[in-house]
Tab-separated table of N, CA and C in Angstrom:
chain	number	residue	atom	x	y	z
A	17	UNK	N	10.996	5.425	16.493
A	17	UNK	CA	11.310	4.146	17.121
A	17	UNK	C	12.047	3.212	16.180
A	18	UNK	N	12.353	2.241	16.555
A	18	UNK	CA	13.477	1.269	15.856
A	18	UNK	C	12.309	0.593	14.998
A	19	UNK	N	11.253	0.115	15.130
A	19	UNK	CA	10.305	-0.491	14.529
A	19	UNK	C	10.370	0.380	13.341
A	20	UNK	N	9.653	1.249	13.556
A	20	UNK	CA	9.299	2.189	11.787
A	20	UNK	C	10.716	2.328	11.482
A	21	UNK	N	11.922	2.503	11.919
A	21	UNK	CA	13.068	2.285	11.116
A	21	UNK	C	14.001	1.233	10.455
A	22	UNK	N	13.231	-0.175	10.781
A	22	UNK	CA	13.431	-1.093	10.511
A	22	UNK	C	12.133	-1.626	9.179
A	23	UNK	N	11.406	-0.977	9.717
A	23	UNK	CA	10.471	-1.531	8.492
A	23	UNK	C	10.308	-0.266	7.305
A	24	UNK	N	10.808	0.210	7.340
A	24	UNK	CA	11.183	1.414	6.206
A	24	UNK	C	11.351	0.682	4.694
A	25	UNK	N	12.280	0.214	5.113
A	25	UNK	CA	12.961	-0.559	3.846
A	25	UNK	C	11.579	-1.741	3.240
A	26	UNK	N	10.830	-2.417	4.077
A	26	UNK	CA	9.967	-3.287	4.216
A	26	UNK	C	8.974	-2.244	3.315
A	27	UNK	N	8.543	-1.348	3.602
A	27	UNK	CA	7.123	-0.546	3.634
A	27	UNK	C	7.636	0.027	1.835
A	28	UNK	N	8.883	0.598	1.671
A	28	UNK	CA	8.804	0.976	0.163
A	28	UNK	C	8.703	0.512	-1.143
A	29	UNK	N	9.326	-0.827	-0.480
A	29	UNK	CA	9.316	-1.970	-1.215
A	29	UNK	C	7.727	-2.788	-1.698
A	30	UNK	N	7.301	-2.673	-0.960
A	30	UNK	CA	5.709	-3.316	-0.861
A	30	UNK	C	4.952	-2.219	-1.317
A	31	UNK	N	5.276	-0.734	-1.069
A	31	UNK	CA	4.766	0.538	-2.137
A	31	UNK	C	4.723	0.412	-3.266
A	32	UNK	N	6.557	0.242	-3.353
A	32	UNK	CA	6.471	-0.137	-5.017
A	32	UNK	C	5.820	-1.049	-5.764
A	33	UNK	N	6.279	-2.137	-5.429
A	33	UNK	CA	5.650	-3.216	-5.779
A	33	UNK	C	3.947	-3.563	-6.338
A	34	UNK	N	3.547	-3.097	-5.350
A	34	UNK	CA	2.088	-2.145	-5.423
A	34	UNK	C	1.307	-1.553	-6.181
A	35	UNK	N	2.012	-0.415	-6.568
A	35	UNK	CA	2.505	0.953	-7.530
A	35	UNK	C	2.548	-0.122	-8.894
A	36	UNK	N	3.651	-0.648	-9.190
A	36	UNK	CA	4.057	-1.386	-10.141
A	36	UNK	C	2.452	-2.416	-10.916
A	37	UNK	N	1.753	-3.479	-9.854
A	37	UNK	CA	0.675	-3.890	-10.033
A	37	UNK	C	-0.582	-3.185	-10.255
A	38	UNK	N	-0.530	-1.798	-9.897
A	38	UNK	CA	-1.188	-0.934	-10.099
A	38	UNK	C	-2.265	-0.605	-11.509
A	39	UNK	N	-1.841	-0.999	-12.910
A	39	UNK	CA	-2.459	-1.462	-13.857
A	39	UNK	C	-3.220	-2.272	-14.463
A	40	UNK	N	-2.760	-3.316	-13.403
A	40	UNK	CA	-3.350	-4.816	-13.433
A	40	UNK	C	-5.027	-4.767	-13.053
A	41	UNK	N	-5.186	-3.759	-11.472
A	41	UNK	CA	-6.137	-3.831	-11.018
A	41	UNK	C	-7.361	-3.618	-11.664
A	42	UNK	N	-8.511	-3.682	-11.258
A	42	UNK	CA	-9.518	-3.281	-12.291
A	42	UNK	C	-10.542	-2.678	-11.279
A	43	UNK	N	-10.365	-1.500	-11.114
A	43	UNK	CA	-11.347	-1.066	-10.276
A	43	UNK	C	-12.674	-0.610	-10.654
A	44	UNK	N	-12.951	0.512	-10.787
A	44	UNK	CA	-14.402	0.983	-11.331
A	44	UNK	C	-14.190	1.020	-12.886
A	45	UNK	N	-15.019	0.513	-13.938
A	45	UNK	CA	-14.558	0.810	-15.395
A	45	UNK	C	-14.987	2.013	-15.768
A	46	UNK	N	-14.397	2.906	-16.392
A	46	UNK	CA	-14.376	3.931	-17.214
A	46	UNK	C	-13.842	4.788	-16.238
A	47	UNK	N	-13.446	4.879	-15.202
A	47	UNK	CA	-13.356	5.738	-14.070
A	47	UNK	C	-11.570	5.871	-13.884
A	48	UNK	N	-11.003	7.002	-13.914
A	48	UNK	CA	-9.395	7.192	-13.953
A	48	UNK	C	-9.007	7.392	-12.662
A	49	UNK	N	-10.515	8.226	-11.824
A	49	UNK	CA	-10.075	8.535	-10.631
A	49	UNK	C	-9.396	8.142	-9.180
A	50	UNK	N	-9.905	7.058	-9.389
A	50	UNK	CA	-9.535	5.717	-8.419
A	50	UNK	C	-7.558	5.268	-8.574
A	51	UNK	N	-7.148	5.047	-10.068
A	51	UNK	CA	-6.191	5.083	-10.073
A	51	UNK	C	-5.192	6.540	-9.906
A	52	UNK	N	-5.412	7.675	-10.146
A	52	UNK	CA	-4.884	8.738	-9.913
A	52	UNK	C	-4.803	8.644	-8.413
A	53	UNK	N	-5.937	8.255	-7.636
A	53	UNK	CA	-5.944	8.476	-6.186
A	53	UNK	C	-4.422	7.862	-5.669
A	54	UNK	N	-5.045	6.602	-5.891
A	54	UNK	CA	-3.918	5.145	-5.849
A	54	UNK	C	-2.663	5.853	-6.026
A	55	UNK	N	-2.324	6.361	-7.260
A	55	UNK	CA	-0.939	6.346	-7.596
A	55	UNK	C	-0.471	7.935	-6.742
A	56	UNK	N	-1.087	8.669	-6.079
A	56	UNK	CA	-0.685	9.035	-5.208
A	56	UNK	C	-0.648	9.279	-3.888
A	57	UNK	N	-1.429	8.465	-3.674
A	57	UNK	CA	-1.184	7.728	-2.318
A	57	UNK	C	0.139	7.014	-2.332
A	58	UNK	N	0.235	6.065	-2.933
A	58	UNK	CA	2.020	5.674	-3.098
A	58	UNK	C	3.074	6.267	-3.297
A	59	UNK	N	2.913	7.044	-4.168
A	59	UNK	CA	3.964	8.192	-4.046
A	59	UNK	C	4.817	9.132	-2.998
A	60	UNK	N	3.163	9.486	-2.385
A	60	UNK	CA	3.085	10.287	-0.958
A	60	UNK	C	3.938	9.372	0.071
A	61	UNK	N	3.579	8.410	-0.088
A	61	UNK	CA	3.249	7.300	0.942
A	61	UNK	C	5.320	6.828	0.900
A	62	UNK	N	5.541	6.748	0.133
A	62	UNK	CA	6.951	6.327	-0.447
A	62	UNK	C	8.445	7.947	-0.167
A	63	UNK	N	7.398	8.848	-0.206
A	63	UNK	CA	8.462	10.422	0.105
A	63	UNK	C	8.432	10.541	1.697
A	64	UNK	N	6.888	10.688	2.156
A	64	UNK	CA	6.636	10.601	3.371
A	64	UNK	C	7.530	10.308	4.736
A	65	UNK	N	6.679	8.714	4.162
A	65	UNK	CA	7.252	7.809	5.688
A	65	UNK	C	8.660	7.640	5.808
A	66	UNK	N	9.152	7.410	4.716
A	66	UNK	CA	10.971	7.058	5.550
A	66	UNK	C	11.437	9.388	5.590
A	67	UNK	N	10.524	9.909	5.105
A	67	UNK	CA	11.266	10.876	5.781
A	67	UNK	C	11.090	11.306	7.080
A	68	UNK	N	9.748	11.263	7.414
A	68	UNK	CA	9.104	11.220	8.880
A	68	UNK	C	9.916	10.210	10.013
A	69	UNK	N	10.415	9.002	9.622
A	69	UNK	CA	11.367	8.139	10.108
A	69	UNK	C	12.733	9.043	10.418
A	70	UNK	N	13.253	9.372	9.583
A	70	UNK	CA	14.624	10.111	9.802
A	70	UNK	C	14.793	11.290	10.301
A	71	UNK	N	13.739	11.754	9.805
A	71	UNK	CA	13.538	13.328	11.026
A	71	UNK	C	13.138	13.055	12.216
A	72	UNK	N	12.610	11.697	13.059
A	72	UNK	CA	11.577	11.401	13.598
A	72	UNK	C	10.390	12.656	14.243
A	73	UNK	N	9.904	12.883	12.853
A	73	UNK	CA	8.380	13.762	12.616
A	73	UNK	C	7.609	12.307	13.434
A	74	UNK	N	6.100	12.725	14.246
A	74	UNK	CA	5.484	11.513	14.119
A	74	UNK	C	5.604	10.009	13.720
A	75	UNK	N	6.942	9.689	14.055
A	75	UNK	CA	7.192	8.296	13.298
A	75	UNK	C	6.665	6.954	14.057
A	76	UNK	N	5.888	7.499	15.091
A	76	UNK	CA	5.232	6.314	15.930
A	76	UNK	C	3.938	6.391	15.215
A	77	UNK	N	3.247	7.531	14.606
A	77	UNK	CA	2.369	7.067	13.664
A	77	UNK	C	2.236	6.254	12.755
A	78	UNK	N	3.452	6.189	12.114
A	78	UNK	CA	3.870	5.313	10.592
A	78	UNK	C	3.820	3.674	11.545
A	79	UNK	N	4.215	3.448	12.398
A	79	UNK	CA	4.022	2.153	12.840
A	79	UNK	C	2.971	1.729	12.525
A	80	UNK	N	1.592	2.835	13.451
A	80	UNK	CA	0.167	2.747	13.433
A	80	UNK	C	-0.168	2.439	12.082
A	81	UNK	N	0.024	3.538	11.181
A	81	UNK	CA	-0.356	3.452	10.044
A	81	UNK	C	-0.168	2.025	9.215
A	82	UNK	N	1.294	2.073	9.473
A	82	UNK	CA	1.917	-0.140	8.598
A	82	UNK	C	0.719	-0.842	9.169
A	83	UNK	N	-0.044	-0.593	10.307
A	83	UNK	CA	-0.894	-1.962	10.567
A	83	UNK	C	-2.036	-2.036	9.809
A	84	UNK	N	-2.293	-0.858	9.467
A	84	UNK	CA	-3.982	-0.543	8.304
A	84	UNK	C	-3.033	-1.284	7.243
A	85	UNK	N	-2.072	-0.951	6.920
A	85	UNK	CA	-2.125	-1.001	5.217
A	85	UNK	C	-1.517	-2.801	5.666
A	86	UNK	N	-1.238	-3.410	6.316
A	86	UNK	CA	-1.737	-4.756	5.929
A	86	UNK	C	-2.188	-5.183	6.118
A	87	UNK	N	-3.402	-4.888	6.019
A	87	UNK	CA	-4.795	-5.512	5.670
A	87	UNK	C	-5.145	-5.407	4.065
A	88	UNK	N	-4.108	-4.759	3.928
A	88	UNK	CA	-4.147	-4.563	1.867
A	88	UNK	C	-3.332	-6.180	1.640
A	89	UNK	N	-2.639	-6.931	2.058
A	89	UNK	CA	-1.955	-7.785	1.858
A	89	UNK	C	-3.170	-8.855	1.606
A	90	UNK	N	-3.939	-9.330	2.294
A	90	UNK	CA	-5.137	-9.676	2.356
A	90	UNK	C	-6.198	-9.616	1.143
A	91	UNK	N	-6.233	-8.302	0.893
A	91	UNK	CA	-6.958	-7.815	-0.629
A	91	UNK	C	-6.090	-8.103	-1.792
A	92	UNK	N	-4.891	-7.929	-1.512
A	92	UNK	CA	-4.189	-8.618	-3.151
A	92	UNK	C	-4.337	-9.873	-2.931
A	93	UNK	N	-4.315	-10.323	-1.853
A	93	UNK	CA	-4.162	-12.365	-2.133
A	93	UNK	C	-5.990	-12.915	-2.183
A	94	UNK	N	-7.004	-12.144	-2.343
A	94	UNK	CA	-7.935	-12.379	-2.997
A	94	UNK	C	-8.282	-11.848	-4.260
A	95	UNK	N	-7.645	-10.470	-4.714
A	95	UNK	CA	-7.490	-10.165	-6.199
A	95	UNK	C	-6.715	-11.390	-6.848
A	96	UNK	N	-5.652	-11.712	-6.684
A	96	UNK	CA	-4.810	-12.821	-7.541
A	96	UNK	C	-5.789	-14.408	-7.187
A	97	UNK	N	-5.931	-14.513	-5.959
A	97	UNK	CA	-6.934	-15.922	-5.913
A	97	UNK	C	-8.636	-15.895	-7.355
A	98	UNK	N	-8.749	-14.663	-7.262
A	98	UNK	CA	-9.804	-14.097	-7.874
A	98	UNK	C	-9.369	-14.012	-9.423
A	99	UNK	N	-8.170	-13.150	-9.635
A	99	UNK	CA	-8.132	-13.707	-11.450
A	99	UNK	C	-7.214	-15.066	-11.805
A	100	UNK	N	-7.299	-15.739	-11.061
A	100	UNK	CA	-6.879	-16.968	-11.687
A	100	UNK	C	-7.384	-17.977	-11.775
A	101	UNK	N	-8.939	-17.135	-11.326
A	101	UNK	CA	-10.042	-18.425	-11.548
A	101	UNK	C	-10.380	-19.198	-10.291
A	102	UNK	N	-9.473	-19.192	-9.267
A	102	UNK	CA	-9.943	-19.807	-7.917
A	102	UNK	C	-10.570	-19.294	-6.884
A	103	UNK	N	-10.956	-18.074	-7.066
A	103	UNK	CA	-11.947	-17.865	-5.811
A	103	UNK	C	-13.518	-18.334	-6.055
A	104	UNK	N	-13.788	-19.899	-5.481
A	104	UNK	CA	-15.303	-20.432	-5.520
A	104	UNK	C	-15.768	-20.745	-4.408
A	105	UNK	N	-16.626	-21.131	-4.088
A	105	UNK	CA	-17.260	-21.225	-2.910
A	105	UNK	C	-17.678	-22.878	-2.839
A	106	UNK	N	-17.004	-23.454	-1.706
A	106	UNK	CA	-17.683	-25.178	-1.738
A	106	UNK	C	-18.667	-25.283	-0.965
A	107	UNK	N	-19.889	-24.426	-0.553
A	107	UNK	CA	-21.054	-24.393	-0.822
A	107	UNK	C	-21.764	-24.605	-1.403
């Protein structure tokens, strides 16, 4: 559909980007696994979808799919609210 081929460009970009912050995060300490996961999930995620788009393989899935992953948009803007000292409660 025109949707997942329009947001192609949208979706690799926000992979990368992602990918890139990827060091920053601090997930479980001592634990590598979490980031290995991560970094290929993006990877996958970045070969994948715009090829599934151009072949149109399942590309009405990848729509489906863009709506889970922003809800990750959500989780970085409380990671960054969170290390910069402002996530408190006025409770």
């Amino acid at each position: 559909p025109a949707a997942a081929r329009a947001l192609t460009p949208v979706t690799i970009g926000y992979f990368l980007a992602d990918l890139l912050l990827l060091s920053q995060w601090q997930l479980v300490k001592g634990s590598n696994i979490e980031h290995r996961l991560m970094l290929l999930h993006h990877i996958a995620s970045m070969v994948v979808w715009p090829a599934s788009v151009y072949f149109d393989w399942v590309s009405r899935y990848v729509v489906i799919m863009l709506t889970y992953e922003s809800t990750s948009l959500m989780l970085i803007l409380l990671w960054m609210i969170s290390a910069v000292g402002m996530k408190q409660s006025l409770a």
